[in-house]
């Protein structure tokens, strides 16, 4: 894709020229790109799934634009000068689930008040993080929400856990469009 700058011939031009190139306007600039090829054959299931996901992202972004509170939240991340609108930010948020980068269990010894630290990131905002602790036999020890400390999420244990051997810690992170990421560690 090429960008035309201060060119009196292509300024404001948009449309397809033959089967070779396409001119389009974005953020006051003329963009020149290769013309798309005609599609042949059926879409694969993976392509259909991606199309459906993108359709959900478009509907989510439209809903954000119609909700003043959510729109204001996404407005803060928009960069109109670089062609990134509130709509673009909302679409990207739905398309990208949060990532759980690290679960730090070094502060968890099974005692009430112990802290588990979680590093979770998202392209826009991690909305919530929950922690579930299960014994080796699958019985629930405790479950609850972690608190955002700004840099990481902190979960403070509310129950004593006598035997940590084989215990499973499951962390779930969600973002504003309710994308969910889950990661587990076994002690």
Short mmCIF file of N, CA and C in Angstrom, two decimals, residues 5-186:
data_model
loop_
_atom_site.label_atom_id
_atom_site.label_comp_id
_atom_site.label_asym_id
_atom_site.label_seq_id
_atom_site.Cartn_x
_atom_site.Cartn_y
_atom_site.Cartn_z
N UNK A 5 1.34 11.90 -1.27
CA UNK A 5 1.42 13.15 -0.51
C UNK A 5 1.54 14.33 -1.47
N UNK A 6 0.70 15.33 -1.26
CA UNK A 6 0.75 16.58 -2.04
C UNK A 6 0.84 16.36 -3.54
N UNK A 7 0.06 15.43 -4.05
CA UNK A 7 0.05 15.14 -5.47
C UNK A 7 -1.25 15.68 -6.05
N UNK A 8 -1.16 16.71 -6.89
CA UNK A 8 -2.38 17.34 -7.40
C UNK A 8 -3.17 16.43 -8.32
N UNK A 9 -2.55 15.43 -8.87
CA UNK A 9 -3.25 14.52 -9.78
C UNK A 9 -4.08 13.50 -9.00
N UNK A 10 -3.53 12.96 -7.90
CA UNK A 10 -4.26 11.92 -7.16
C UNK A 10 -5.01 12.44 -5.95
N UNK A 11 -4.86 13.70 -5.60
CA UNK A 11 -5.52 14.27 -4.43
C UNK A 11 -7.04 14.09 -4.52
N UNK A 12 -7.62 13.45 -3.50
CA UNK A 12 -9.07 13.26 -3.45
C UNK A 12 -9.59 12.13 -4.32
N UNK A 13 -8.71 11.44 -5.02
CA UNK A 13 -9.12 10.36 -5.92
C UNK A 13 -9.52 9.13 -5.12
N UNK A 14 -10.61 8.49 -5.54
CA UNK A 14 -10.97 7.23 -4.92
C UNK A 14 -11.64 6.35 -5.97
N UNK A 15 -11.46 5.06 -5.80
CA UNK A 15 -12.05 4.10 -6.73
C UNK A 15 -11.01 3.16 -7.32
N UNK A 16 -11.50 2.24 -8.14
CA UNK A 16 -10.67 1.21 -8.73
C UNK A 16 -10.30 1.60 -10.15
N UNK A 17 -9.05 1.40 -10.51
CA UNK A 17 -8.59 1.66 -11.86
C UNK A 17 -8.28 0.30 -12.50
N UNK A 18 -9.17 -0.12 -13.39
CA UNK A 18 -9.00 -1.44 -14.02
C UNK A 18 -8.98 -2.53 -12.98
N UNK A 19 -8.10 -3.51 -13.19
CA UNK A 19 -7.92 -4.57 -12.21
C UNK A 19 -6.56 -4.45 -11.55
N UNK A 20 -6.01 -3.22 -11.58
CA UNK A 20 -4.65 -3.02 -11.09
C UNK A 20 -4.56 -2.36 -9.72
N UNK A 21 -5.14 -1.17 -9.58
CA UNK A 21 -4.97 -0.42 -8.34
C UNK A 21 -6.29 0.16 -7.84
N UNK A 22 -6.29 0.49 -6.54
CA UNK A 22 -7.44 1.10 -5.91
C UNK A 22 -6.96 2.34 -5.15
N UNK A 23 -7.67 3.45 -5.35
CA UNK A 23 -7.40 4.68 -4.62
C UNK A 23 -8.46 4.81 -3.54
N UNK A 24 -8.06 5.20 -2.34
CA UNK A 24 -9.03 5.44 -1.27
C UNK A 24 -8.55 6.60 -0.41
N UNK A 25 -9.48 7.16 0.35
CA UNK A 25 -9.17 8.30 1.21
C UNK A 25 -9.22 7.85 2.66
N UNK A 26 -8.21 8.22 3.41
CA UNK A 26 -8.19 7.93 4.84
C UNK A 26 -7.52 9.08 5.56
N UNK A 27 -8.26 9.71 6.44
CA UNK A 27 -7.70 10.76 7.26
C UNK A 27 -7.10 11.89 6.42
N UNK A 28 -7.77 12.22 5.32
CA UNK A 28 -7.32 13.32 4.47
C UNK A 28 -6.18 12.95 3.55
N UNK A 29 -5.81 11.70 3.47
CA UNK A 29 -4.70 11.25 2.63
C UNK A 29 -5.22 10.29 1.57
N UNK A 30 -4.57 10.29 0.44
CA UNK A 30 -4.92 9.37 -0.63
C UNK A 30 -4.06 8.12 -0.49
N UNK A 31 -4.72 6.97 -0.40
CA UNK A 31 -4.03 5.70 -0.25
C UNK A 31 -4.17 4.94 -1.57
N UNK A 32 -3.04 4.40 -2.04
CA UNK A 32 -3.02 3.62 -3.28
C UNK A 32 -2.66 2.19 -2.91
N UNK A 33 -3.49 1.24 -3.35
CA UNK A 33 -3.20 -0.17 -3.04
C UNK A 33 -3.53 -1.05 -4.23
N UNK A 34 -3.02 -2.26 -4.17
CA UNK A 34 -3.26 -3.25 -5.21
C UNK A 34 -4.74 -3.66 -5.18
N UNK A 35 -5.34 -3.82 -6.33
CA UNK A 35 -6.74 -4.22 -6.42
C UNK A 35 -6.91 -5.64 -5.90
N UNK A 36 -7.97 -5.90 -5.15
CA UNK A 36 -8.19 -7.26 -4.64
C UNK A 36 -8.54 -8.22 -5.78
N UNK A 37 -8.17 -9.45 -5.60
CA UNK A 37 -8.49 -10.48 -6.58
C UNK A 37 -9.90 -10.99 -6.32
N UNK A 38 -10.56 -11.44 -7.39
CA UNK A 38 -11.88 -12.03 -7.23
C UNK A 38 -11.74 -13.34 -6.47
N UNK A 39 -12.67 -13.54 -5.56
CA UNK A 39 -12.63 -14.72 -4.70
C UNK A 39 -13.18 -15.93 -5.45
N UNK A 40 -12.52 -17.06 -5.24
CA UNK A 40 -13.00 -18.31 -5.85
C UNK A 40 -13.15 -19.35 -4.74
N UNK A 41 -14.13 -20.21 -4.89
CA UNK A 41 -14.31 -21.30 -3.93
C UNK A 41 -15.04 -20.90 -2.68
N UNK A 42 -15.31 -21.91 -1.88
CA UNK A 42 -16.02 -21.74 -0.61
C UNK A 42 -15.05 -21.28 0.49
N UNK A 43 -15.60 -20.55 1.45
CA UNK A 43 -14.81 -20.17 2.61
C UNK A 43 -14.58 -21.39 3.49
N UNK A 44 -13.40 -21.45 4.11
CA UNK A 44 -13.14 -22.53 5.06
C UNK A 44 -13.89 -22.22 6.36
N UNK A 45 -13.98 -23.20 7.24
CA UNK A 45 -14.66 -22.98 8.52
C UNK A 45 -13.93 -21.91 9.33
N UNK A 46 -12.61 -21.90 9.24
CA UNK A 46 -11.82 -20.90 9.96
C UNK A 46 -12.14 -19.49 9.44
N UNK A 47 -12.29 -19.35 8.12
CA UNK A 47 -12.65 -18.05 7.54
C UNK A 47 -14.06 -17.63 7.98
N UNK A 48 -14.98 -18.57 7.99
CA UNK A 48 -16.35 -18.27 8.42
C UNK A 48 -16.37 -17.84 9.89
N UNK A 49 -15.59 -18.52 10.72
CA UNK A 49 -15.52 -18.16 12.14
C UNK A 49 -14.96 -16.74 12.31
N UNK A 50 -13.92 -16.42 11.53
CA UNK A 50 -13.32 -15.09 11.63
C UNK A 50 -14.30 -14.01 11.14
N UNK A 51 -15.04 -14.29 10.08
CA UNK A 51 -16.03 -13.35 9.57
C UNK A 51 -17.11 -13.10 10.63
N UNK A 52 -17.52 -14.16 11.30
CA UNK A 52 -18.54 -14.04 12.33
C UNK A 52 -18.00 -13.24 13.52
N UNK A 53 -16.76 -13.47 13.88
CA UNK A 53 -16.14 -12.73 14.98
C UNK A 53 -16.04 -11.24 14.63
N UNK A 54 -15.66 -10.94 13.39
CA UNK A 54 -15.55 -9.55 12.97
C UNK A 54 -16.94 -8.90 12.95
N UNK A 55 -17.95 -9.64 12.55
CA UNK A 55 -19.32 -9.11 12.56
C UNK A 55 -19.74 -8.75 13.99
N UNK A 56 -19.41 -9.62 14.96
CA UNK A 56 -19.70 -9.31 16.36
C UNK A 56 -18.94 -8.06 16.81
N UNK A 57 -17.70 -7.89 16.33
CA UNK A 57 -16.90 -6.72 16.69
C UNK A 57 -17.54 -5.44 16.15
N UNK A 58 -18.05 -5.50 14.94
CA UNK A 58 -18.72 -4.33 14.35
C UNK A 58 -19.97 -3.98 15.15
N UNK A 59 -20.77 -4.98 15.50
CA UNK A 59 -21.98 -4.73 16.29
C UNK A 59 -21.63 -4.18 17.67
N UNK A 60 -20.55 -4.70 18.27
CA UNK A 60 -20.11 -4.20 19.57
C UNK A 60 -19.69 -2.74 19.46
N UNK A 61 -18.92 -2.40 18.43
CA UNK A 61 -18.45 -1.02 18.25
C UNK A 61 -19.63 -0.06 18.04
N UNK A 62 -20.63 -0.49 17.29
CA UNK A 62 -21.82 0.35 17.08
C UNK A 62 -22.56 0.56 18.40
N UNK A 63 -22.64 -0.48 19.22
CA UNK A 63 -23.29 -0.35 20.53
C UNK A 63 -22.51 0.61 21.43
N UNK A 64 -21.19 0.57 21.36
CA UNK A 64 -20.34 1.49 22.13
C UNK A 64 -20.62 2.93 21.72
N UNK A 65 -20.71 3.17 20.42
CA UNK A 65 -20.95 4.53 19.93
C UNK A 65 -22.32 5.06 20.36
N UNK A 66 -23.28 4.16 20.60
CA UNK A 66 -24.62 4.58 21.03
C UNK A 66 -24.78 4.69 22.54
N UNK A 67 -23.74 4.34 23.29
CA UNK A 67 -23.77 4.42 24.75
C UNK A 67 -22.77 5.49 25.20
N UNK A 68 -23.26 6.66 25.64
CA UNK A 68 -22.37 7.78 25.96
C UNK A 68 -21.26 7.44 26.97
N UNK A 69 -21.57 6.63 27.98
CA UNK A 69 -20.56 6.29 28.98
C UNK A 69 -19.45 5.42 28.40
N UNK A 70 -19.85 4.37 27.67
CA UNK A 70 -18.83 3.51 27.06
C UNK A 70 -18.08 4.24 25.96
N UNK A 71 -18.78 5.09 25.20
CA UNK A 71 -18.13 5.85 24.14
C UNK A 71 -17.03 6.74 24.72
N UNK A 72 -17.33 7.39 25.84
CA UNK A 72 -16.35 8.26 26.48
C UNK A 72 -15.11 7.47 26.90
N UNK A 73 -15.32 6.26 27.39
CA UNK A 73 -14.21 5.39 27.80
C UNK A 73 -13.29 5.08 26.61
N UNK A 74 -13.89 4.73 25.47
CA UNK A 74 -13.10 4.39 24.28
C UNK A 74 -12.55 5.63 23.58
N UNK A 75 -13.23 6.77 23.71
CA UNK A 75 -12.74 8.02 23.13
C UNK A 75 -11.33 8.35 23.61
N UNK A 76 -11.07 8.04 24.87
CA UNK A 76 -9.77 8.37 25.46
C UNK A 76 -8.63 7.65 24.76
N UNK A 77 -8.89 6.50 24.17
CA UNK A 77 -7.84 5.73 23.49
C UNK A 77 -7.77 6.02 21.99
N UNK A 78 -8.77 6.70 21.46
CA UNK A 78 -8.79 7.02 20.03
C UNK A 78 -7.71 8.07 19.71
N UNK A 79 -7.18 7.99 18.51
CA UNK A 79 -6.15 8.93 18.05
C UNK A 79 -6.55 9.42 16.66
N UNK A 80 -7.43 10.41 16.63
CA UNK A 80 -7.98 10.90 15.37
C UNK A 80 -6.88 11.39 14.43
N UNK A 81 -5.82 11.96 14.98
CA UNK A 81 -4.74 12.49 14.14
C UNK A 81 -4.07 11.39 13.33
N UNK A 82 -4.07 10.18 13.86
CA UNK A 82 -3.46 9.05 13.15
C UNK A 82 -4.51 8.12 12.55
N UNK A 83 -5.75 8.58 12.48
CA UNK A 83 -6.80 7.80 11.82
C UNK A 83 -7.37 6.67 12.66
N UNK A 84 -7.19 6.71 13.98
CA UNK A 84 -7.74 5.67 14.85
C UNK A 84 -8.95 6.25 15.58
N UNK A 85 -10.13 5.83 15.15
CA UNK A 85 -11.37 6.36 15.72
C UNK A 85 -11.81 5.56 16.93
N UNK A 86 -12.79 6.07 17.64
CA UNK A 86 -13.39 5.36 18.77
C UNK A 86 -13.93 4.01 18.29
N UNK A 87 -14.53 4.03 17.13
CA UNK A 87 -15.06 2.81 16.50
C UNK A 87 -13.94 1.78 16.31
N UNK A 88 -12.77 2.22 15.77
CA UNK A 88 -11.63 1.32 15.56
C UNK A 88 -11.16 0.70 16.87
N UNK A 89 -11.09 1.51 17.92
CA UNK A 89 -10.62 1.02 19.22
C UNK A 89 -11.58 -0.03 19.76
N UNK A 90 -12.88 0.20 19.64
CA UNK A 90 -13.89 -0.75 20.13
C UNK A 90 -13.86 -2.05 19.34
N UNK A 91 -13.70 -1.97 18.02
CA UNK A 91 -13.60 -3.19 17.19
C UNK A 91 -12.39 -4.00 17.63
N UNK A 92 -11.25 -3.34 17.76
CA UNK A 92 -10.02 -4.03 18.16
C UNK A 92 -10.16 -4.65 19.54
N UNK A 93 -10.87 -3.98 20.45
CA UNK A 93 -11.04 -4.51 21.79
C UNK A 93 -11.79 -5.84 21.77
N UNK A 94 -12.83 -5.93 20.96
CA UNK A 94 -13.56 -7.20 20.90
C UNK A 94 -12.73 -8.29 20.22
N UNK A 95 -11.93 -7.92 19.25
CA UNK A 95 -11.15 -8.91 18.51
C UNK A 95 -9.97 -9.46 19.30
N UNK A 96 -9.53 -8.73 20.35
CA UNK A 96 -8.35 -9.14 21.11
C UNK A 96 -8.70 -9.43 22.56
N UNK A 97 -8.58 -10.68 22.94
CA UNK A 97 -8.84 -11.09 24.32
C UNK A 97 -7.66 -10.69 25.20
N UNK A 98 -7.90 -10.56 26.51
CA UNK A 98 -6.79 -10.24 27.41
C UNK A 98 -5.78 -11.39 27.46
N UNK A 99 -4.58 -11.07 27.92
CA UNK A 99 -3.53 -12.07 28.06
C UNK A 99 -3.13 -12.14 29.53
N UNK A 100 -2.99 -13.35 30.03
CA UNK A 100 -2.47 -13.55 31.39
C UNK A 100 -0.99 -13.86 31.22
N UNK A 101 -0.18 -12.89 31.53
CA UNK A 101 1.27 -13.00 31.30
C UNK A 101 1.96 -13.82 32.38
N UNK A 102 1.53 -13.61 33.65
CA UNK A 102 2.25 -14.25 34.74
C UNK A 102 1.31 -14.46 35.93
N UNK A 103 1.45 -15.63 36.57
CA UNK A 103 0.78 -15.91 37.84
C UNK A 103 1.89 -16.16 38.85
N UNK A 104 2.05 -15.23 39.78
CA UNK A 104 3.12 -15.31 40.77
C UNK A 104 2.56 -15.91 42.05
N UNK A 105 2.91 -17.18 42.31
CA UNK A 105 2.42 -17.89 43.48
C UNK A 105 3.42 -17.89 44.63
N UNK A 106 4.50 -17.13 44.51
CA UNK A 106 5.55 -17.14 45.54
C UNK A 106 5.04 -16.63 46.89
N UNK A 107 4.00 -15.81 46.91
CA UNK A 107 3.46 -15.29 48.16
C UNK A 107 2.31 -16.11 48.71
N UNK A 108 2.01 -17.25 48.07
CA UNK A 108 0.89 -18.08 48.51
C UNK A 108 1.41 -19.36 49.16
N UNK A 109 1.18 -19.48 50.48
CA UNK A 109 1.61 -20.67 51.22
C UNK A 109 0.42 -21.44 51.79
N UNK A 110 -0.78 -21.03 51.42
CA UNK A 110 -1.98 -21.71 51.89
C UNK A 110 -2.60 -21.06 53.11
N UNK A 111 -2.10 -19.91 53.49
CA UNK A 111 -2.62 -19.23 54.68
C UNK A 111 -3.56 -18.10 54.28
N UNK A 112 -4.55 -17.88 55.12
CA UNK A 112 -5.46 -16.76 54.93
C UNK A 112 -4.64 -15.46 54.94
N UNK A 113 -4.88 -14.59 53.95
CA UNK A 113 -4.13 -13.33 53.85
C UNK A 113 -2.97 -13.38 52.88
N UNK A 114 -2.58 -14.60 52.42
CA UNK A 114 -1.51 -14.72 51.41
C UNK A 114 -1.97 -14.05 50.11
N UNK A 115 -1.01 -13.57 49.34
CA UNK A 115 -1.34 -12.82 48.11
C UNK A 115 -0.80 -13.54 46.88
N UNK A 116 -1.67 -13.67 45.90
CA UNK A 116 -1.30 -14.18 44.57
C UNK A 116 -1.29 -12.98 43.64
N UNK A 117 -0.19 -12.81 42.91
CA UNK A 117 -0.06 -11.67 41.99
C UNK A 117 -0.23 -12.14 40.55
N UNK A 118 -1.04 -11.40 39.81
CA UNK A 118 -1.32 -11.76 38.42
C UNK A 118 -0.99 -10.58 37.53
N UNK A 119 -0.25 -10.83 36.46
CA UNK A 119 0.00 -9.82 35.45
C UNK A 119 -0.88 -10.15 34.25
N UNK A 120 -1.88 -9.31 34.02
CA UNK A 120 -2.82 -9.50 32.91
C UNK A 120 -2.86 -8.21 32.10
N UNK A 121 -2.82 -8.36 30.77
CA UNK A 121 -2.82 -7.19 29.89
C UNK A 121 -3.89 -7.36 28.81
N UNK A 122 -4.25 -6.23 28.23
CA UNK A 122 -5.22 -6.22 27.14
C UNK A 122 -4.88 -5.04 26.23
N UNK A 123 -5.28 -5.08 24.99
CA UNK A 123 -5.00 -3.97 24.08
C UNK A 123 -5.73 -2.71 24.51
N UNK A 124 -6.81 -2.86 25.28
CA UNK A 124 -7.54 -1.69 25.77
C UNK A 124 -7.58 -1.67 27.29
N UNK A 125 -8.28 -2.62 27.90
CA UNK A 125 -8.42 -2.60 29.36
C UNK A 125 -8.86 -3.97 29.86
N UNK A 126 -8.19 -4.46 30.90
CA UNK A 126 -8.64 -5.66 31.59
C UNK A 126 -9.72 -5.21 32.57
N UNK A 127 -10.91 -5.79 32.46
CA UNK A 127 -12.03 -5.37 33.30
C UNK A 127 -12.06 -6.09 34.64
N UNK A 128 -11.72 -7.38 34.64
CA UNK A 128 -11.73 -8.13 35.90
C UNK A 128 -10.82 -9.35 35.81
N UNK A 129 -10.37 -9.77 36.99
CA UNK A 129 -9.56 -10.98 37.12
C UNK A 129 -10.12 -11.76 38.31
N UNK A 130 -10.37 -13.05 38.10
CA UNK A 130 -10.84 -13.90 39.19
C UNK A 130 -9.86 -15.05 39.39
N UNK A 131 -9.82 -15.55 40.62
CA UNK A 131 -8.93 -16.64 40.99
C UNK A 131 -9.76 -17.75 41.62
N UNK A 132 -9.46 -18.99 41.23
CA UNK A 132 -10.13 -20.16 41.79
C UNK A 132 -9.04 -21.12 42.26
N UNK A 133 -9.15 -21.56 43.51
CA UNK A 133 -8.17 -22.50 44.07
C UNK A 133 -8.90 -23.80 44.39
N UNK A 134 -8.39 -24.90 43.80
CA UNK A 134 -9.00 -26.22 44.01
C UNK A 134 -7.95 -27.18 44.55
N UNK A 135 -8.37 -28.08 45.44
CA UNK A 135 -7.48 -29.13 45.94
C UNK A 135 -7.22 -30.13 44.82
N UNK A 136 -6.28 -31.01 45.04
CA UNK A 136 -5.92 -32.02 44.04
C UNK A 136 -7.10 -32.89 43.65
N UNK A 137 -8.04 -33.10 44.57
CA UNK A 137 -9.21 -33.94 44.27
C UNK A 137 -10.32 -33.17 43.55
N UNK A 138 -10.09 -31.87 43.27
CA UNK A 138 -11.06 -31.05 42.55
C UNK A 138 -12.00 -30.28 43.44
N UNK A 139 -11.91 -30.48 44.76
CA UNK A 139 -12.80 -29.75 45.66
C UNK A 139 -12.36 -28.28 45.76
N UNK A 140 -13.34 -27.41 45.86
CA UNK A 140 -13.09 -25.97 45.89
C UNK A 140 -12.56 -25.54 47.25
N UNK A 141 -11.43 -24.81 47.23
CA UNK A 141 -10.89 -24.22 48.45
C UNK A 141 -11.47 -22.82 48.60
N UNK A 142 -11.35 -22.03 47.55
CA UNK A 142 -11.90 -20.67 47.54
C UNK A 142 -11.91 -20.12 46.12
N UNK A 143 -12.67 -19.05 45.96
CA UNK A 143 -12.78 -18.39 44.66
C UNK A 143 -13.16 -16.94 44.91
N UNK A 144 -12.58 -16.02 44.12
CA UNK A 144 -12.93 -14.62 44.30
C UNK A 144 -12.26 -13.73 43.28
N UNK A 145 -12.50 -12.43 43.43
CA UNK A 145 -11.97 -11.44 42.50
C UNK A 145 -10.65 -10.87 43.01
N UNK A 146 -9.76 -10.62 42.08
CA UNK A 146 -8.51 -9.94 42.38
C UNK A 146 -8.73 -8.44 42.24
N UNK A 147 -7.90 -7.66 42.92
CA UNK A 147 -8.00 -6.21 42.86
C UNK A 147 -6.89 -5.65 41.98
N UNK A 148 -7.23 -4.65 41.19
CA UNK A 148 -6.27 -4.01 40.30
C UNK A 148 -5.42 -3.02 41.09
N UNK A 149 -4.11 -3.26 41.12
CA UNK A 149 -3.22 -2.36 41.85
C UNK A 149 -2.58 -1.33 40.91
N UNK A 150 -2.97 -1.37 39.65
CA UNK A 150 -2.39 -0.45 38.67
C UNK A 150 -1.37 -1.15 37.79
N UNK A 151 -0.49 -1.93 38.41
CA UNK A 151 0.52 -2.65 37.65
C UNK A 151 0.16 -4.12 37.49
N UNK A 152 -0.42 -4.68 38.55
CA UNK A 152 -0.80 -6.08 38.53
C UNK A 152 -2.08 -6.26 39.34
N UNK A 153 -2.65 -7.42 39.23
CA UNK A 153 -3.86 -7.75 39.96
C UNK A 153 -3.46 -8.58 41.17
N UNK A 154 -4.06 -8.27 42.33
CA UNK A 154 -3.72 -8.94 43.58
C UNK A 154 -4.93 -9.69 44.12
N UNK A 155 -4.71 -10.99 44.39
CA UNK A 155 -5.76 -11.78 45.01
C UNK A 155 -5.29 -12.15 46.42
N UNK A 156 -6.09 -11.82 47.42
CA UNK A 156 -5.77 -12.13 48.81
C UNK A 156 -6.60 -13.32 49.25
N UNK A 157 -5.91 -14.38 49.70
CA UNK A 157 -6.59 -15.60 50.12
C UNK A 157 -7.49 -15.32 51.33
N UNK A 158 -8.66 -15.94 51.33
CA UNK A 158 -9.63 -15.75 52.42
C UNK A 158 -9.84 -17.03 53.22
N UNK A 159 -9.17 -18.11 52.83
CA UNK A 159 -9.32 -19.38 53.54
C UNK A 159 -7.96 -20.03 53.73
N UNK A 160 -7.83 -20.81 54.79
CA UNK A 160 -6.62 -21.59 55.00
C UNK A 160 -6.69 -22.85 54.16
N UNK A 161 -5.55 -23.24 53.64
CA UNK A 161 -5.46 -24.41 52.77
C UNK A 161 -4.28 -25.24 53.26
N UNK A 162 -4.57 -26.30 54.02
CA UNK A 162 -3.54 -27.08 54.70
C UNK A 162 -2.61 -27.83 53.75
N UNK A 163 -3.16 -28.42 52.70
CA UNK A 163 -2.34 -29.24 51.81
C UNK A 163 -2.33 -28.65 50.41
N UNK A 164 -1.18 -28.10 50.00
CA UNK A 164 -1.07 -27.47 48.68
C UNK A 164 -0.67 -28.45 47.59
N UNK A 165 -0.25 -29.63 47.95
CA UNK A 165 0.25 -30.60 46.99
C UNK A 165 -0.80 -30.94 45.92
N UNK A 166 -0.49 -30.62 44.67
CA UNK A 166 -1.39 -30.91 43.56
C UNK A 166 -2.54 -29.92 43.39
N UNK A 167 -2.57 -28.87 44.22
CA UNK A 167 -3.64 -27.87 44.09
C UNK A 167 -3.55 -27.15 42.76
N UNK A 168 -4.70 -26.78 42.25
CA UNK A 168 -4.79 -26.10 40.95
C UNK A 168 -5.29 -24.68 41.16
N UNK A 169 -4.52 -23.71 40.64
CA UNK A 169 -4.90 -22.30 40.69
C UNK A 169 -5.32 -21.91 39.28
N UNK A 170 -6.56 -21.46 39.12
CA UNK A 170 -7.08 -21.05 37.82
C UNK A 170 -7.38 -19.56 37.87
N UNK A 171 -6.80 -18.83 36.91
CA UNK A 171 -7.01 -17.39 36.82
C UNK A 171 -7.78 -17.11 35.53
N UNK A 172 -8.80 -16.27 35.64
CA UNK A 172 -9.59 -15.85 34.48
C UNK A 172 -9.53 -14.33 34.38
N UNK A 173 -9.26 -13.83 33.19
CA UNK A 173 -9.24 -12.38 32.94
C UNK A 173 -10.26 -12.07 31.86
N UNK A 174 -11.03 -11.00 32.08
CA UNK A 174 -12.00 -10.55 31.08
C UNK A 174 -11.76 -9.08 30.76
N UNK A 175 -12.19 -8.69 29.56
CA UNK A 175 -12.11 -7.29 29.17
C UNK A 175 -13.53 -6.74 29.02
N UNK A 176 -13.66 -5.51 28.55
CA UNK A 176 -14.97 -4.86 28.46
C UNK A 176 -15.98 -5.61 27.59
N UNK A 177 -15.58 -6.14 26.42
CA UNK A 177 -16.57 -6.89 25.63
C UNK A 177 -16.78 -8.33 26.11
N UNK A 178 -16.25 -8.64 27.29
CA UNK A 178 -16.41 -9.96 27.92
C UNK A 178 -15.61 -11.06 27.24
N UNK A 179 -14.52 -10.73 26.57
CA UNK A 179 -13.58 -11.76 26.11
C UNK A 179 -12.97 -12.38 27.36
N UNK A 180 -12.81 -13.68 27.35
CA UNK A 180 -12.32 -14.40 28.52
C UNK A 180 -11.06 -15.17 28.19
N UNK A 181 -10.06 -15.04 29.05
CA UNK A 181 -8.83 -15.83 28.93
C UNK A 181 -8.64 -16.55 30.24
N UNK A 182 -8.24 -17.81 30.17
CA UNK A 182 -8.06 -18.62 31.37
C UNK A 182 -6.69 -19.27 31.34
N UNK A 183 -6.06 -19.30 32.52
CA UNK A 183 -4.74 -19.94 32.64
C UNK A 183 -4.69 -20.62 34.00
N UNK A 184 -4.14 -21.84 34.02
CA UNK A 184 -4.05 -22.60 35.28
C UNK A 184 -2.61 -22.98 35.57
N UNK A 185 -2.34 -23.11 36.88
CA UNK A 185 -1.05 -23.61 37.34
C UNK A 185 -1.33 -24.61 38.45
N UNK A 186 -0.51 -25.66 38.49
CA UNK A 186 -0.65 -26.68 39.53
C UNK A 186 0.53 -26.56 40.47
#
